[in-house]
GROMACS .gro file of C-alpha atoms in nm:
model
  357
    1UNK     CA    1   7.276   3.242   4.965
    2UNK     CA    2   7.443   3.022   5.224
    3UNK     CA    3   7.576   3.145   5.552
    4UNK     CA    4   7.956   3.202   5.528
    5UNK     CA    5   8.000   3.073   5.883
    6UNK     CA    6   7.845   2.738   5.795
    7UNK     CA    7   8.079   2.710   5.495
    8UNK     CA    8   8.378   2.729   5.731
    9UNK     CA    9   8.244   2.511   6.013
   10UNK     CA   10   8.052   2.185   5.955
   11UNK     CA   11   7.683   2.214   6.037
   12UNK     CA   12   7.704   1.927   6.288
   13UNK     CA   13   7.978   2.104   6.481
   14UNK     CA   14   7.777   2.427   6.483
   15UNK     CA   15   7.479   2.244   6.630
   16UNK     CA   16   7.689   2.085   6.905
   17UNK     CA   17   7.833   2.424   6.999
   18UNK     CA   18   7.486   2.582   6.997
   19UNK     CA   19   7.340   2.314   7.221
   20UNK     CA   20   7.626   2.322   7.471
   21UNK     CA   21   7.620   2.700   7.489
   22UNK     CA   22   7.244   2.717   7.541
   23UNK     CA   23   7.264   2.803   7.909
   24UNK     CA   24   7.486   3.100   7.820
   25UNK     CA   25   7.279   3.209   7.521
   26UNK     CA   26   6.940   3.213   7.692
   27UNK     CA   27   7.011   3.527   7.903
   28UNK     CA   28   7.168   3.695   7.598
   29UNK     CA   29   6.860   3.623   7.389
   30UNK     CA   30   6.665   3.850   7.626
   31UNK     CA   31   6.924   4.129   7.614
   32UNK     CA   32   6.841   4.419   7.381
   33UNK     CA   33   7.203   4.522   7.329
   34UNK     CA   34   7.289   4.168   7.219
   35UNK     CA   35   6.986   4.158   6.985
   36UNK     CA   36   7.096   4.489   6.832
   37UNK     CA   37   7.444   4.345   6.778
   38UNK     CA   38   7.297   4.036   6.608
   39UNK     CA   39   7.089   4.259   6.380
   40UNK     CA   40   7.392   4.469   6.288
   41UNK     CA   41   7.605   4.158   6.227
   42UNK     CA   42   7.330   4.011   6.008
   43UNK     CA   43   7.309   4.324   5.796
   44UNK     CA   44   7.689   4.338   5.763
   45UNK     CA   45   7.706   3.974   5.660
   46UNK     CA   46   7.429   4.028   5.404
   47UNK     CA   47   7.623   4.317   5.245
   48UNK     CA   48   7.948   4.119   5.240
   49UNK     CA   49   7.771   3.818   5.093
   50UNK     CA   50   7.615   4.027   4.817
   51UNK     CA   51   7.954   4.187   4.744
   52UNK     CA   52   8.128   3.851   4.695
   53UNK     CA   53   7.834   3.691   4.515
   54UNK     CA   54   7.839   3.933   4.221
   55UNK     CA   55   8.193   3.854   4.097
   56UNK     CA   56   8.129   3.480   4.134
   57UNK     CA   57   7.819   3.504   3.918
   58UNK     CA   58   7.999   3.716   3.659
   59UNK     CA   59   8.288   3.470   3.637
   60UNK     CA   60   8.047   3.178   3.599
   61UNK     CA   61   7.864   3.364   3.323
   62UNK     CA   62   8.185   3.437   3.136
   63UNK     CA   63   8.277   3.067   3.126
   64UNK     CA   64   7.923   2.966   3.039
   65UNK     CA   65   7.841   2.791   3.367
   66UNK     CA   66   7.611   2.847   3.662
   67UNK     CA   67   7.732   2.871   4.021
   68UNK     CA   68   7.589   2.626   4.274
   69UNK     CA   69   7.362   2.905   4.402
   70UNK     CA   70   7.238   2.976   4.048
   71UNK     CA   71   7.162   2.608   3.996
   72UNK     CA   72   6.953   2.602   4.314
   73UNK     CA   73   6.772   2.918   4.205
   74UNK     CA   74   6.703   2.769   3.862
   75UNK     CA   75   6.557   2.452   4.014
   76UNK     CA   76   6.340   2.656   4.249
   77UNK     CA   77   6.218   2.875   3.964
   78UNK     CA   78   6.126   2.565   3.764
   79UNK     CA   79   5.928   2.440   4.064
   80UNK     CA   80   5.752   2.776   4.092
   81UNK     CA   81   5.649   2.766   3.730
   82UNK     CA   82   5.520   2.411   3.763
   83UNK     CA   83   5.318   2.512   4.067
   84UNK     CA   84   5.180   2.822   3.896
   85UNK     CA   85   5.093   2.653   3.567
   86UNK     CA   86   4.720   2.627   3.518
   87UNK     CA   87   4.639   2.764   3.864
   88UNK     CA   88   4.481   3.114   3.847
   89UNK     CA   89   4.593   3.352   4.117
   90UNK     CA   90   4.930   3.187   4.183
   91UNK     CA   91   5.251   3.370   4.105
   92UNK     CA   92   5.572   3.508   4.250
   93UNK     CA   93   5.600   3.860   4.383
   94UNK     CA   94   5.798   3.975   4.081
   95UNK     CA   95   5.657   3.743   3.815
   96UNK     CA   96   5.785   3.411   3.679
   97UNK     CA   97   6.113   3.529   3.525
   98UNK     CA   98   6.441   3.377   3.647
   99UNK     CA   99   6.577   3.734   3.646
  100UNK     CA  100   6.383   3.789   3.970
  101UNK     CA  101   6.657   3.617   4.173
  102UNK     CA  102   6.730   3.942   4.359
  103UNK     CA  103   6.390   3.931   4.528
  104UNK     CA  104   6.248   3.580   4.481
  105UNK     CA  105   5.963   3.584   4.733
  106UNK     CA  106   5.684   3.353   4.623
  107UNK     CA  107   5.318   3.413   4.700
  108UNK     CA  108   4.977   3.278   4.610
  109UNK     CA  109   4.625   3.416   4.637
  110UNK     CA  110   4.282   3.257   4.627
  111UNK     CA  111   3.930   3.357   4.719
  112UNK     CA  112   3.715   3.663   4.670
  113UNK     CA  113   3.671   3.973   4.882
  114UNK     CA  114   3.896   4.213   5.067
  115UNK     CA  115   4.262   4.107   5.094
  116UNK     CA  116   4.391   3.904   5.388
  117UNK     CA  117   4.766   3.836   5.414
  118UNK     CA  118   4.875   3.525   5.608
  119UNK     CA  119   5.228   3.520   5.755
  120UNK     CA  120   5.338   3.183   5.889
  121UNK     CA  121   5.584   3.100   6.163
  122UNK     CA  122   5.939   2.974   6.195
  123UNK     CA  123   6.025   2.691   5.950
  124UNK     CA  124   5.673   2.689   5.794
  125UNK     CA  125   5.606   2.816   5.442
  126UNK     CA  126   5.290   2.963   5.297
  127UNK     CA  127   5.148   2.621   5.210
  128UNK     CA  128   5.146   2.506   5.573
  129UNK     CA  129   4.794   2.603   5.682
  130UNK     CA  130   4.489   2.380   5.753
  131UNK     CA  131   4.309   2.334   5.420
  132UNK     CA  132   3.954   2.345   5.561
  133UNK     CA  133   4.041   2.661   5.756
  134UNK     CA  134   4.177   2.822   5.439
  135UNK     CA  135   3.864   2.734   5.242
  136UNK     CA  136   3.650   2.899   5.509
  137UNK     CA  137   3.860   3.217   5.493
  138UNK     CA  138   3.850   3.217   5.113
  139UNK     CA  139   3.472   3.239   5.127
  140UNK     CA  140   3.508   3.591   5.269
  141UNK     CA  141   3.855   3.713   5.168
  142UNK     CA  142   4.112   3.717   4.892
  143UNK     CA  143   4.367   3.519   5.093
  144UNK     CA  144   4.731   3.595   5.011
  145UNK     CA  145   4.993   3.349   5.137
  146UNK     CA  146   5.366   3.413   5.104
  147UNK     CA  147   5.670   3.193   5.155
  148UNK     CA  148   5.899   3.368   5.400
  149UNK     CA  149   6.264   3.377   5.294
  150UNK     CA  150   6.433   3.046   5.362
  151UNK     CA  151   6.113   2.840   5.335
  152UNK     CA  152   5.871   2.710   5.073
  153UNK     CA  153   5.956   2.843   4.728
  154UNK     CA  154   6.161   3.131   4.870
  155UNK     CA  155   6.444   2.906   4.987
  156UNK     CA  156   6.702   3.071   4.760
  157UNK     CA  157   6.611   3.428   4.856
  158UNK     CA  158   6.904   3.645   4.974
  159UNK     CA  159   7.022   3.561   5.324
  160UNK     CA  160   7.087   3.634   5.601
  161UNK     CA  161   6.803   3.875   5.668
  162UNK     CA  162   6.624   4.059   5.947
  163UNK     CA  163   6.260   4.075   6.055
  164UNK     CA  164   6.253   4.421   5.895
  165UNK     CA  165   6.362   4.265   5.564
  166UNK     CA  166   6.080   4.012   5.591
  167UNK     CA  167   5.831   4.291   5.663
  168UNK     CA  168   5.950   4.477   5.352
  169UNK     CA  169   5.903   4.152   5.156
  170UNK     CA  170   5.543   4.138   5.281
  171UNK     CA  171   5.486   4.498   5.174
  172UNK     CA  172   5.614   4.421   4.823
  173UNK     CA  173   5.385   4.117   4.804
  174UNK     CA  174   5.082   4.327   4.901
  175UNK     CA  175   5.166   4.588   4.639
  176UNK     CA  176   5.227   4.322   4.374
  177UNK     CA  177   4.891   4.165   4.461
  178UNK     CA  178   4.718   4.499   4.415
  179UNK     CA  179   4.615   4.518   4.780
  180UNK     CA  180   4.591   4.883   4.878
  181UNK     CA  181   4.507   4.791   5.239
  182UNK     CA  182   4.486   4.441   5.385
  183UNK     CA  183   4.405   4.259   5.702
  184UNK     CA  184   4.722   4.082   5.816
  185UNK     CA  185   4.728   3.765   6.028
  186UNK     CA  186   5.069   3.664   6.160
  187UNK     CA  187   5.135   3.340   6.348
  188UNK     CA  188   5.439   3.308   6.575
  189UNK     CA  189   5.737   3.449   6.379
  190UNK     CA  190   5.478   3.571   6.128
  191UNK     CA  191   5.332   3.780   6.408
  192UNK     CA  192   5.669   3.947   6.454
  193UNK     CA  193   5.682   4.023   6.081
  194UNK     CA  194   5.326   4.159   6.103
  195UNK     CA  195   5.420   4.396   6.386
  196UNK     CA  196   5.715   4.524   6.185
  197UNK     CA  197   5.495   4.558   5.876
  198UNK     CA  198   5.248   4.770   6.075
  199UNK     CA  199   5.532   4.993   6.195
  200UNK     CA  200   5.714   5.026   5.861
  201UNK     CA  201   5.418   5.027   5.621
  202UNK     CA  202   5.105   5.129   5.814
  203UNK     CA  203   4.942   5.259   5.495
  204UNK     CA  204   4.914   4.898   5.372
  205UNK     CA  205   4.759   4.751   5.687
  206UNK     CA  206   4.390   4.774   5.767
  207UNK     CA  207   4.403   4.554   6.077
  208UNK     CA  208   4.652   4.325   6.253
  209UNK     CA  209   4.584   3.984   6.408
  210UNK     CA  210   4.886   3.876   6.612
  211UNK     CA  211   4.855   3.507   6.695
  212UNK     CA  212   5.075   3.304   6.933
  213UNK     CA  213   5.356   3.555   6.898
  214UNK     CA  214   5.568   3.782   7.117
  215UNK     CA  215   5.691   4.140   7.151
  216UNK     CA  216   6.045   4.242   7.051
  217UNK     CA  217   6.343   4.177   7.278
  218UNK     CA  218   6.371   4.231   7.573
  219UNK     CA  219   5.996   4.228   7.648
  220UNK     CA  220   5.939   3.861   7.561
  221UNK     CA  221   5.864   3.580   7.805
  222UNK     CA  222   6.091   3.282   7.741
  223UNK     CA  223   5.936   2.947   7.652
  224UNK     CA  224   6.060   2.595   7.719
  225UNK     CA  225   6.397   2.593   7.535
  226UNK     CA  226   6.396   2.220   7.471
  227UNK     CA  227   6.085   2.256   7.252
  228UNK     CA  228   6.240   2.511   7.015
  229UNK     CA  229   6.568   2.320   7.019
  230UNK     CA  230   6.400   2.010   6.875
  231UNK     CA  231   6.344   2.194   6.547
  232UNK     CA  232   6.716   2.143   6.478
  233UNK     CA  233   6.699   1.768   6.548
  234UNK     CA  234   6.703   1.486   6.297
  235UNK     CA  235   6.496   1.166   6.316
  236UNK     CA  236   6.639   0.907   6.550
  237UNK     CA  237   6.768   0.577   6.405
  238UNK     CA  238   6.466   0.378   6.294
  239UNK     CA  239   6.231   0.680   6.320
  240UNK     CA  240   6.059   0.782   5.996
  241UNK     CA  241   6.053   1.151   5.890
  242UNK     CA  242   5.673   1.145   5.927
  243UNK     CA  243   5.690   1.018   6.284
  244UNK     CA  244   5.958   1.271   6.371
  245UNK     CA  245   5.757   1.565   6.236
  246UNK     CA  246   5.440   1.439   6.401
  247UNK     CA  247   5.613   1.416   6.739
  248UNK     CA  248   5.780   1.756   6.696
  249UNK     CA  249   5.466   1.948   6.603
  250UNK     CA  250   5.241   1.763   6.845
  251UNK     CA  251   5.466   1.909   7.117
  252UNK     CA  252   5.372   2.260   7.005
  253UNK     CA  253   4.999   2.197   7.053
  254UNK     CA  254   4.799   2.160   7.373
  255UNK     CA  255   4.825   1.825   7.553
  256UNK     CA  256   4.592   1.570   7.395
  257UNK     CA  257   4.539   1.760   7.069
  258UNK     CA  258   4.728   1.506   6.856
  259UNK     CA  259   4.514   1.227   6.997
  260UNK     CA  260   4.188   1.416   6.947
  261UNK     CA  261   4.262   1.548   6.596
  262UNK     CA  262   4.497   1.301   6.422
  263UNK     CA  263   4.372   1.397   6.073
  264UNK     CA  264   4.466   1.764   6.123
  265UNK     CA  265   4.812   1.666   6.243
  266UNK     CA  266   4.856   1.422   5.952
  267UNK     CA  267   4.770   1.698   5.706
  268UNK     CA  268   5.021   1.930   5.872
  269UNK     CA  269   5.294   1.665   5.851
  270UNK     CA  270   5.221   1.610   5.481
  271UNK     CA  271   5.241   1.985   5.412
  272UNK     CA  272   5.572   2.011   5.598
  273UNK     CA  273   5.718   1.712   5.414
  274UNK     CA  274   5.616   1.844   5.073
  275UNK     CA  275   5.864   2.130   5.096
  276UNK     CA  276   6.060   2.113   5.418
  277UNK     CA  277   6.261   2.418   5.521
  278UNK     CA  278   6.634   2.335   5.491
  279UNK     CA  279   6.864   2.372   5.789
  280UNK     CA  280   7.023   2.690   5.655
  281UNK     CA  281   6.674   2.843   5.625
  282UNK     CA  282   6.587   2.738   5.979
  283UNK     CA  283   6.909   2.895   6.108
  284UNK     CA  284   6.869   3.222   5.915
  285UNK     CA  285   6.509   3.263   6.034
  286UNK     CA  286   6.621   3.195   6.392
  287UNK     CA  287   6.889   3.464   6.360
  288UNK     CA  288   6.629   3.711   6.231
  289UNK     CA  289   6.417   3.645   6.541
  290UNK     CA  290   6.722   3.668   6.771
  291UNK     CA  291   6.809   4.012   6.629
  292UNK     CA  292   6.459   4.158   6.654
  293UNK     CA  293   6.436   4.420   6.930
  294UNK     CA  294   6.282   4.746   7.045
  295UNK     CA  295   5.947   4.694   7.222
  296UNK     CA  296   5.911   5.067   7.290
  297UNK     CA  297   5.856   5.116   6.918
  298UNK     CA  298   5.515   4.945   6.950
  299UNK     CA  299   5.378   5.260   7.115
  300UNK     CA  300   5.381   5.412   6.765
  301UNK     CA  301   5.171   5.129   6.618
  302UNK     CA  302   4.841   5.292   6.522
  303UNK     CA  303   4.691   5.000   6.328
  304UNK     CA  304   4.386   4.835   6.493
  305UNK     CA  305   4.524   4.520   6.654
  306UNK     CA  306   4.387   4.199   6.802
  307UNK     CA  307   4.625   3.977   7.001
  308UNK     CA  308   4.524   3.609   7.017
  309UNK     CA  309   4.704   3.362   7.242
  310UNK     CA  310   4.656   3.006   7.365
  311UNK     CA  311   4.660   2.971   7.742
  312UNK     CA  312   4.877   2.655   7.736
  313UNK     CA  313   5.130   2.759   7.470
  314UNK     CA  314   5.467   2.619   7.585
  315UNK     CA  315   5.672   2.745   7.291
  316UNK     CA  316   5.561   3.109   7.329
  317UNK     CA  317   5.401   3.135   7.675
  318UNK     CA  318   5.077   3.325   7.720
  319UNK     CA  319   5.254   3.606   7.906
  320UNK     CA  320   5.384   3.720   7.567
  321UNK     CA  321   5.034   3.787   7.443
  322UNK     CA  322   4.952   3.979   7.760
  323UNK     CA  323   5.264   4.195   7.730
  324UNK     CA  324   5.208   4.253   7.361
  325UNK     CA  325   4.852   4.373   7.416
  326UNK     CA  326   4.981   4.611   7.682
  327UNK     CA  327   5.250   4.756   7.455
  328UNK     CA  328   5.023   4.828   7.156
  329UNK     CA  329   4.785   5.122   7.208
  330UNK     CA  330   4.421   5.011   7.205
  331UNK     CA  331   4.498   4.645   7.131
  332UNK     CA  332   4.228   4.387   7.200
  333UNK     CA  333   4.342   4.071   7.382
  334UNK     CA  334   4.178   3.732   7.327
  335UNK     CA  335   4.299   3.435   7.533
  336UNK     CA  336   4.198   3.084   7.433
  337UNK     CA  337   4.173   2.823   7.712
  338UNK     CA  338   4.317   2.476   7.648
  339UNK     CA  339   4.489   2.594   7.328
  340UNK     CA  340   4.861   2.569   7.257
  341UNK     CA  341   5.079   2.722   6.986
  342UNK     CA  342   4.901   2.583   6.678
  343UNK     CA  343   4.600   2.815   6.698
  344UNK     CA  344   4.478   2.774   6.336
  345UNK     CA  345   4.457   2.398   6.394
  346UNK     CA  346   4.337   2.405   6.753
  347UNK     CA  347   4.092   2.697   6.737
  348UNK     CA  348   4.058   2.781   6.369
  349UNK     CA  349   3.688   2.867   6.393
  350UNK     CA  350   3.762   3.133   6.655
  351UNK     CA  351   4.027   3.290   6.429
  352UNK     CA  352   3.789   3.298   6.134
  353UNK     CA  353   3.523   3.474   6.342
  354UNK     CA  354   3.775   3.728   6.472
  355UNK     CA  355   3.909   3.812   6.126
  356UNK     CA  356   3.559   3.845   5.983
  357UNK     CA  357   3.480   4.079   6.269
   0.00000   0.00000   0.00000
């Protein structure tokens, strides 16, 4: 579902306004009252969108046509079925039927052992993980990867949404996968979803691994705004999409990582290009993060938790990991020297050892 605001105002104009208002928005982004307002506005917009969507679909059905949204959903469902065909362990959370449009969250699972749910970060779907790292995890775990709403094969899922909605999605995926209790590893925005999952559905979570993430507003430590802002950019004239993505994501890692590990970065770029998150998905995920608040709630988190953070993370500074470990009772804190935001790429072996315990 598209954002009604972006239907009224061209996307380019919205981006210009967002960039020019950045200096005013940054203090607001660390204000809990503002975050609560964003969350309330998101929920209201979701209800209004669902209310108007139903009559449009009914009218289209009566005249024997699909709406534009239904056509996008149909194409995505076809892609899901192609991806699932002949690949054991791959499916959507509610099965392959097109009737699942009300909750179309796609997930895959591979490997043997106890369940491990991976929750990726902003703009990255469930297919964007280092392949060698995944194979190592799959030797010990049944690894479940889901596409967060707006990304991967969940691009047509209902929007806008909140971090709580994404946590409920994760709970449904775990139940659909038959995972009574699972280890959960959340990276960046995925770490926020993991925290909310532990608060809302503790019976499903055996242990949390919160990687390169932050606590809810207002307890976060702000990162370099120009780095996050680049996610909304387009390639410059003469710049290929591959070069743009390589430059963007290299900026998230520690200095020198792209030069030392070009093959890992090339694989990441290829995964991102295969199914890139559209701008509306990027925006809706950003709004979910902006509306996430309430750090005091973490005192009620009883799930065993390990917080992992790179010491030179510029996108989500290391102070976030320190604060998070202090807010969660009994949390273990692991700081990785010379590691940036892309911990599975930069220190994947350490993560594997931590999850194996």
